[in-house]
mmCIF file of C-alpha atoms in Angstrom:
data_model
loop_
_atom_site.group_PDB
_atom_site.id
_atom_site.type_symbol
_atom_site.label_atom_id
_atom_site.label_comp_id
_atom_site.label_asym_id
_atom_site.label_seq_id
_atom_site.Cartn_x
_atom_site.Cartn_y
_atom_site.Cartn_z
ATOM 1 C CA GLY A 1019 -5.800 -29.992 16.577
ATOM 2 C CA GLY A 1020 -7.391 -30.757 13.271
ATOM 3 C CA ILE A 1021 -6.776 -30.689 9.600
ATOM 4 C CA ILE A 1022 -8.482 -29.669 6.385
ATOM 5 C CA THR A 1023 -7.880 -32.007 3.476
ATOM 6 C CA GLN A 1024 -8.544 -30.886 -0.071
ATOM 7 C CA THR A 1025 -8.626 -33.309 -2.972
ATOM 8 C CA PRO A 1026 -7.278 -33.416 -5.533
ATOM 9 C CA LYS A 1027 -4.179 -31.247 -5.070
ATOM 10 C CA PHE A 1028 -3.960 -30.674 -8.828
ATOM 11 C CA LEU A 1029 -6.819 -30.806 -11.310
ATOM 12 C CA ILE A 1030 -6.465 -30.550 -15.044
ATOM 13 C CA GLY A 1031 -9.644 -30.255 -17.047
ATOM 14 C CA GLN A 1032 -10.930 -29.628 -20.527
ATOM 15 C CA GLU A 1033 -12.983 -26.666 -21.627
ATOM 16 C CA GLY A 1034 -16.663 -27.209 -20.867
ATOM 17 C CA GLN A 1035 -16.003 -30.041 -18.444
ATOM 18 C CA LYS A 1036 -17.748 -30.310 -15.093
ATOM 19 C CA LEU A 1037 -15.151 -30.603 -12.338
ATOM 20 C CA THR A 1038 -15.612 -31.385 -8.638
ATOM 21 C CA LEU A 1039 -13.342 -30.390 -5.795
ATOM 22 C CA LYS A 1040 -13.657 -31.915 -2.339
ATOM 23 C CA CYS A 1041 -12.889 -30.685 1.151
ATOM 24 C CA GLN A 1042 -12.942 -32.573 4.449
ATOM 25 C CA GLN A 1043 -12.360 -31.161 7.950
ATOM 26 C CA ASN A 1044 -12.019 -32.929 11.277
ATOM 27 C CA PHE A 1045 -12.265 -29.837 13.483
ATOM 28 C CA ASN A 1046 -16.011 -30.435 13.909
ATOM 29 C CA HIS A 1047 -16.504 -26.868 12.683
ATOM 30 C CA ASP A 1048 -19.957 -25.632 11.707
ATOM 31 C CA THR A 1049 -18.968 -23.218 8.945
ATOM 32 C CA MET A 1050 -17.064 -24.040 5.778
ATOM 33 C CA TYR A 1051 -15.940 -21.871 2.900
ATOM 34 C CA TRP A 1052 -14.722 -22.048 -0.680
ATOM 35 C CA TYR A 1053 -12.483 -19.258 -1.958
ATOM 36 C CA ARG A 1054 -10.853 -18.770 -5.328
ATOM 37 C CA GLN A 1055 -7.387 -17.229 -5.590
ATOM 38 C CA ASP A 1056 -6.076 -16.096 -8.967
ATOM 39 C CA SER A 1057 -2.346 -15.608 -9.395
ATOM 40 C CA GLY A 1058 -1.157 -12.533 -7.537
ATOM 41 C CA LYS A 1059 -4.646 -11.652 -6.402
ATOM 42 C CA GLY A 1060 -6.737 -11.788 -3.277
ATOM 43 C CA LEU A 1061 -9.236 -14.428 -2.259
ATOM 44 C CA ARG A 1062 -12.783 -14.219 -3.567
ATOM 45 C CA LEU A 1063 -15.580 -15.994 -1.767
ATOM 46 C CA ILE A 1064 -17.495 -18.471 -3.911
ATOM 47 C CA TYR A 1065 -19.774 -20.248 -1.443
ATOM 48 C CA TYR A 1066 -20.002 -20.772 2.286
ATOM 49 C CA SER A 1067 -22.120 -22.972 4.503
ATOM 50 C CA ILE A 1068 -22.997 -22.350 8.139
ATOM 51 C CA THR A 1069 -24.280 -25.849 8.826
ATOM 52 C CA GLU A 1070 -25.004 -29.184 7.169
ATOM 53 C CA ASN A 1071 -27.218 -28.772 4.071
ATOM 54 C CA ASP A 1072 -26.922 -24.976 4.201
ATOM 55 C CA LEU A 1073 -25.490 -23.017 1.255
ATOM 56 C CA GLN A 1074 -24.825 -19.289 1.040
ATOM 57 C CA LYS A 1075 -23.602 -17.545 -2.104
ATOM 58 C CA GLY A 1076 -20.473 -15.482 -2.069
ATOM 59 C CA ASP A 1077 -19.524 -12.782 -4.532
ATOM 60 C CA LEU A 1078 -18.283 -15.259 -7.167
ATOM 61 C CA SER A 1079 -20.905 -18.014 -7.121
ATOM 62 C CA GLU A 1080 -21.866 -17.837 -10.793
ATOM 63 C CA GLY A 1081 -20.464 -20.828 -12.638
ATOM 64 C CA TYR A 1082 -20.194 -22.928 -9.484
ATOM 65 C CA ASP A 1083 -22.343 -25.272 -7.435
ATOM 66 C CA ALA A 1084 -21.647 -26.435 -3.897
ATOM 67 C CA SER A 1085 -22.848 -29.200 -1.644
ATOM 68 C CA ARG A 1086 -22.708 -29.691 2.147
ATOM 69 C CA GLU A 1087 -24.214 -33.113 2.748
ATOM 70 C CA LYS A 1088 -22.240 -33.745 5.928
ATOM 71 C CA LYS A 1089 -20.883 -31.427 8.586
ATOM 72 C CA SER A 1090 -17.339 -32.563 7.834
ATOM 73 C CA SER A 1091 -17.379 -32.159 4.073
ATOM 74 C CA PHE A 1092 -17.997 -29.408 1.553
ATOM 75 C CA SER A 1093 -17.653 -29.949 -2.171
ATOM 76 C CA LEU A 1094 -17.443 -27.446 -4.998
ATOM 77 C CA THR A 1095 -18.341 -28.076 -8.643
ATOM 78 C CA VAL A 1096 -17.135 -25.986 -11.535
ATOM 79 C CA THR A 1097 -20.153 -26.373 -13.806
ATOM 80 C CA SER A 1098 -18.332 -25.636 -17.086
ATOM 81 C CA ALA A 1099 -14.583 -25.117 -17.051
ATOM 82 C CA GLN A 1100 -13.361 -22.113 -19.013
ATOM 83 C CA LYS A 1101 -10.481 -22.470 -21.481
ATOM 84 C CA ASN A 1102 -7.087 -21.350 -20.111
ATOM 85 C CA GLU A 1103 -8.565 -20.898 -16.635
ATOM 86 C CA MET A 1104 -5.966 -21.203 -13.881
ATOM 87 C CA ALA A 1105 -6.659 -20.661 -10.213
ATOM 88 C CA VAL A 1106 -6.198 -22.094 -6.750
ATOM 89 C CA PHE A 1107 -9.319 -23.057 -4.837
ATOM 90 C CA LEU A 1108 -9.019 -22.817 -1.069
ATOM 91 C CA CYS A 1109 -11.315 -24.476 1.428
ATOM 92 C CA ALA A 1110 -11.573 -23.180 4.980
ATOM 93 C CA SER A 1111 -13.577 -23.847 8.102
ATOM 94 C CA SER A 1112 -14.374 -22.092 11.373
ATOM 95 C CA THR A 1113 -16.582 -22.569 14.396
ATOM 96 C CA GLY A 1114 -19.057 -20.201 12.809
ATOM 97 C CA SER A 1115 -18.856 -16.974 14.702
ATOM 98 C CA CYS A 1116 -17.321 -14.202 12.656
ATOM 99 C CA GLN A 1117 -14.875 -13.679 15.527
ATOM 100 C CA ASN A 1118 -13.295 -17.038 15.054
ATOM 101 C CA THR A 1119 -10.251 -18.173 13.189
ATOM 102 C CA LEU A 1120 -10.433 -19.554 9.679
ATOM 103 C CA TYR A 1121 -8.415 -22.719 9.126
ATOM 104 C CA PHE A 1122 -7.369 -23.321 5.544
ATOM 105 C CA GLY A 1123 -6.569 -26.327 3.460
ATOM 106 C CA ALA A 1124 -3.553 -26.461 1.164
ATOM 107 C CA GLY A 1125 -5.641 -25.787 -1.926
ATOM 108 C CA THR A 1126 -6.555 -27.387 -5.240
ATOM 109 C CA ARG A 1127 -4.734 -25.965 -8.243
ATOM 110 C CA LEU A 1128 -6.922 -25.967 -11.356
ATOM 111 C CA SER A 1129 -5.691 -25.732 -14.936
ATOM 112 C CA VAL A 1130 -8.019 -25.881 -17.903
ATOM 113 C CA LEU A 1131 -6.593 -26.815 -21.279
ATOM 114 C CA ALA B 883 -20.159 -0.383 -0.738
ATOM 115 C CA GLN B 884 -18.903 -1.741 2.548
ATOM 116 C CA SER B 885 -15.477 -3.326 2.182
ATOM 117 C CA VAL B 886 -11.837 -3.447 3.123
ATOM 118 C CA THR B 887 -9.128 -1.921 0.961
ATOM 119 C CA GLN B 888 -5.409 -2.572 0.976
ATOM 120 C CA PRO B 889 -3.974 0.310 -1.015
ATOM 121 C CA ASP B 890 -0.476 -1.137 -1.435
ATOM 122 C CA ALA B 891 -0.209 -4.188 -3.689
ATOM 123 C CA ARG B 892 3.534 -4.567 -3.048
ATOM 124 C CA VAL B 893 5.838 -3.342 -0.294
ATOM 125 C CA THR B 894 9.600 -3.827 -0.063
ATOM 126 C CA VAL B 895 11.534 -3.142 3.126
ATOM 127 C CA SER B 896 15.045 -3.904 4.275
ATOM 128 C CA GLU B 897 15.651 -6.527 6.906
ATOM 129 C CA GLY B 898 15.613 -4.928 10.336
ATOM 130 C CA ALA B 899 13.495 -1.977 9.230
ATOM 131 C CA SER B 900 10.070 -1.218 10.604
ATOM 132 C CA LEU B 901 6.938 -2.107 8.667
ATOM 133 C CA GLN B 902 3.434 -0.787 8.218
ATOM 134 C CA LEU B 903 0.896 -2.443 5.934
ATOM 135 C CA ARG B 904 -2.264 -0.445 5.411
ATOM 136 C CA CYS B 905 -5.867 -1.550 5.605
ATOM 137 C CA LYS B 906 -8.851 0.778 5.310
ATOM 138 C CA TYR B 907 -12.390 -0.325 5.956
ATOM 139 C CA SER B 908 -15.657 1.128 4.875
ATOM 140 C CA TYR B 909 -18.382 0.319 7.399
ATOM 141 C CA SER B 910 -20.637 2.481 9.508
ATOM 142 C CA GLY B 911 -20.370 0.400 12.670
ATOM 143 C CA THR B 912 -17.399 -1.004 14.548
ATOM 144 C CA PRO B 913 -16.240 -3.979 12.556
ATOM 145 C CA TYR B 914 -14.459 -7.156 13.426
ATOM 146 C CA LEU B 915 -11.148 -7.154 11.579
ATOM 147 C CA PHE B 916 -8.416 -9.684 10.959
ATOM 148 C CA TRP B 917 -5.010 -9.975 9.367
ATOM 149 C CA TYR B 918 -4.061 -13.249 7.690
ATOM 150 C CA VAL B 919 -0.709 -14.179 6.156
ATOM 151 C CA GLN B 920 0.118 -16.495 3.275
ATOM 152 C CA TYR B 921 3.726 -17.633 3.322
ATOM 153 C CA PRO B 922 5.213 -19.030 0.095
ATOM 154 C CA ARG B 923 4.141 -22.612 -0.485
ATOM 155 C CA GLN B 924 2.115 -22.644 2.730
ATOM 156 C CA GLY B 925 -1.518 -22.232 3.653
ATOM 157 C CA LEU B 926 -3.086 -19.090 5.042
ATOM 158 C CA GLN B 927 -2.761 -18.441 8.772
ATOM 159 C CA LEU B 928 -4.291 -15.975 11.199
ATOM 160 C CA LEU B 929 -1.910 -13.256 12.421
ATOM 161 C CA LEU B 930 -4.244 -11.341 14.687
ATOM 162 C CA LYS B 931 -7.810 -10.166 15.140
ATOM 163 C CA TYR B 932 -9.721 -7.247 16.614
ATOM 164 C CA TYR B 933 -13.302 -7.135 17.745
ATOM 165 C CA SER B 934 -13.455 -4.855 20.777
ATOM 166 C CA GLY B 935 -11.448 -3.282 23.577
ATOM 167 C CA ASP B 936 -7.871 -2.122 23.315
ATOM 168 C CA PRO B 937 -7.375 -0.764 19.792
ATOM 169 C CA VAL B 938 -3.855 -2.189 19.632
ATOM 170 C CA VAL B 939 -3.874 -5.943 19.249
ATOM 171 C CA GLN B 940 -0.875 -8.209 19.401
ATOM 172 C CA GLY B 941 -0.382 -11.095 17.044
ATOM 173 C CA VAL B 942 2.137 -13.801 16.348
ATOM 174 C CA ASN B 943 5.779 -13.259 15.404
ATOM 175 C CA GLY B 944 5.935 -9.706 16.773
ATOM 176 C CA PHE B 945 3.142 -8.287 14.626
ATOM 177 C CA GLU B 946 0.585 -5.861 15.981
ATOM 178 C CA ALA B 947 -2.253 -3.848 14.482
ATOM 179 C CA GLU B 948 -4.036 -0.710 15.546
ATOM 180 C CA PHE B 949 -7.734 -0.135 15.013
ATOM 181 C CA SER B 950 -8.725 3.474 14.406
ATOM 182 C CA LYS B 951 -12.388 4.334 14.120
ATOM 183 C CA SER B 952 -11.648 7.950 13.248
ATOM 184 C CA ASN B 953 -9.405 6.925 10.352
ATOM 185 C CA SER B 954 -11.388 3.787 9.415
ATOM 186 C CA SER B 955 -8.130 1.889 9.463
ATOM 187 C CA PHE B 956 -6.584 -1.300 10.801
ATOM 188 C CA HIS B 957 -2.907 -1.035 9.888
ATOM 189 C CA LEU B 958 -0.467 -3.869 10.564
ATOM 190 C CA ARG B 959 2.935 -3.056 12.071
ATOM 191 C CA LYS B 960 6.166 -4.721 13.012
ATOM 192 C CA ALA B 961 9.112 -3.012 14.636
ATOM 193 C CA SER B 962 11.842 -4.989 12.896
ATOM 194 C CA VAL B 963 11.206 -7.314 9.962
ATOM 195 C CA HIS B 964 13.046 -10.535 9.195
ATOM 196 C CA TRP B 965 13.568 -12.089 5.769
ATOM 197 C CA SER B 966 11.126 -14.837 6.788
ATOM 198 C CA ASP B 967 8.332 -12.252 6.992
ATOM 199 C CA SER B 968 8.250 -12.140 3.200
ATOM 200 C CA ALA B 969 4.699 -13.210 2.370
ATOM 201 C CA VAL B 970 1.316 -11.944 1.237
ATOM 202 C CA TYR B 971 -0.746 -10.262 3.948
ATOM 203 C CA PHE B 972 -4.521 -9.994 3.814
ATOM 204 C CA CYS B 973 -6.862 -7.758 5.745
ATOM 205 C CA VAL B 974 -10.162 -9.589 6.325
ATOM 206 C CA TRP B 975 -13.606 -8.371 7.315
ATOM 207 C CA PRO B 976 -16.902 -10.144 7.976
ATOM 208 C CA ASN B 977 -19.317 -8.555 5.556
ATOM 209 C CA GLN B 978 -21.982 -6.446 7.267
ATOM 210 C CA GLY B 979 -20.090 -6.455 10.506
ATOM 211 C CA GLY B 980 -21.097 -9.727 12.029
ATOM 212 C CA SER B 981 -21.871 -12.356 9.478
ATOM 213 C CA ALA B 982 -19.918 -15.500 8.658
ATOM 214 C CA LYS B 983 -19.302 -14.098 5.166
ATOM 215 C CA LEU B 984 -15.612 -13.245 5.458
ATOM 216 C CA ILE B 985 -14.258 -10.930 2.791
ATOM 217 C CA PHE B 986 -10.556 -10.681 1.989
ATOM 218 C CA GLY B 987 -8.781 -7.560 0.834
ATOM 219 C CA GLU B 988 -6.644 -7.719 -2.290
ATOM 220 C CA GLY B 989 -3.532 -8.479 -0.280
ATOM 221 C CA THR B 990 -0.144 -6.824 0.076
ATOM 222 C CA LYS B 991 2.912 -8.733 -1.055
ATOM 223 C CA LEU B 992 5.782 -8.003 1.329
ATOM 224 C CA THR B 993 9.362 -8.541 0.221
ATOM 225 C CA VAL B 994 12.073 -8.232 2.848
ATOM 226 C CA SER B 995 15.445 -7.546 1.270
ATOM 227 C CA SER B 996 18.722 -8.377 2.960
#
């Protein structure tokens, strides 16, 4: 088995601040994902990466940067936090084929004051 | 646009009753399709997946789903729900049929009443 670890669990930021979220997986999976989940809503894909140093934009990439410097880690940066923004950011990984299971982390809960 | 749609944002059923959660897809080919579940205060987990063969696929905890190409649907079913099935259920589709870009439907929040 493996695990996906997201840090921090809770992140409080100020408007305009640059904020970085981190994700580590020990499944040795090729593909990693960042999703955003707003309260009561579905998941929206921000970025995904099919291998080390690869980045692919999702439908919600504007306002975010991502980095995949190692196979095991995938970080997400909110380039300028928006006032009163609240969301949960979920990291996931899979072996890469679209047939395969996504494994999710517990999430990072963001609040912007 | 190609997508998946879950037309019911919320569903309430009584414990012991049968359940159907709807998912419609819009894609010209035969898609891969998944159902994921998000239990309260837990991470998302795979329930079941379809990518070929028998249109009825079995998942965990007594759930099954039926793929219908004629109806462009992949509805989730359970014969008898338990209070612990209360959760949010997501239909998921790899954009353009075979890519790693996995797109989630809006989700259906299931409440099982006792």
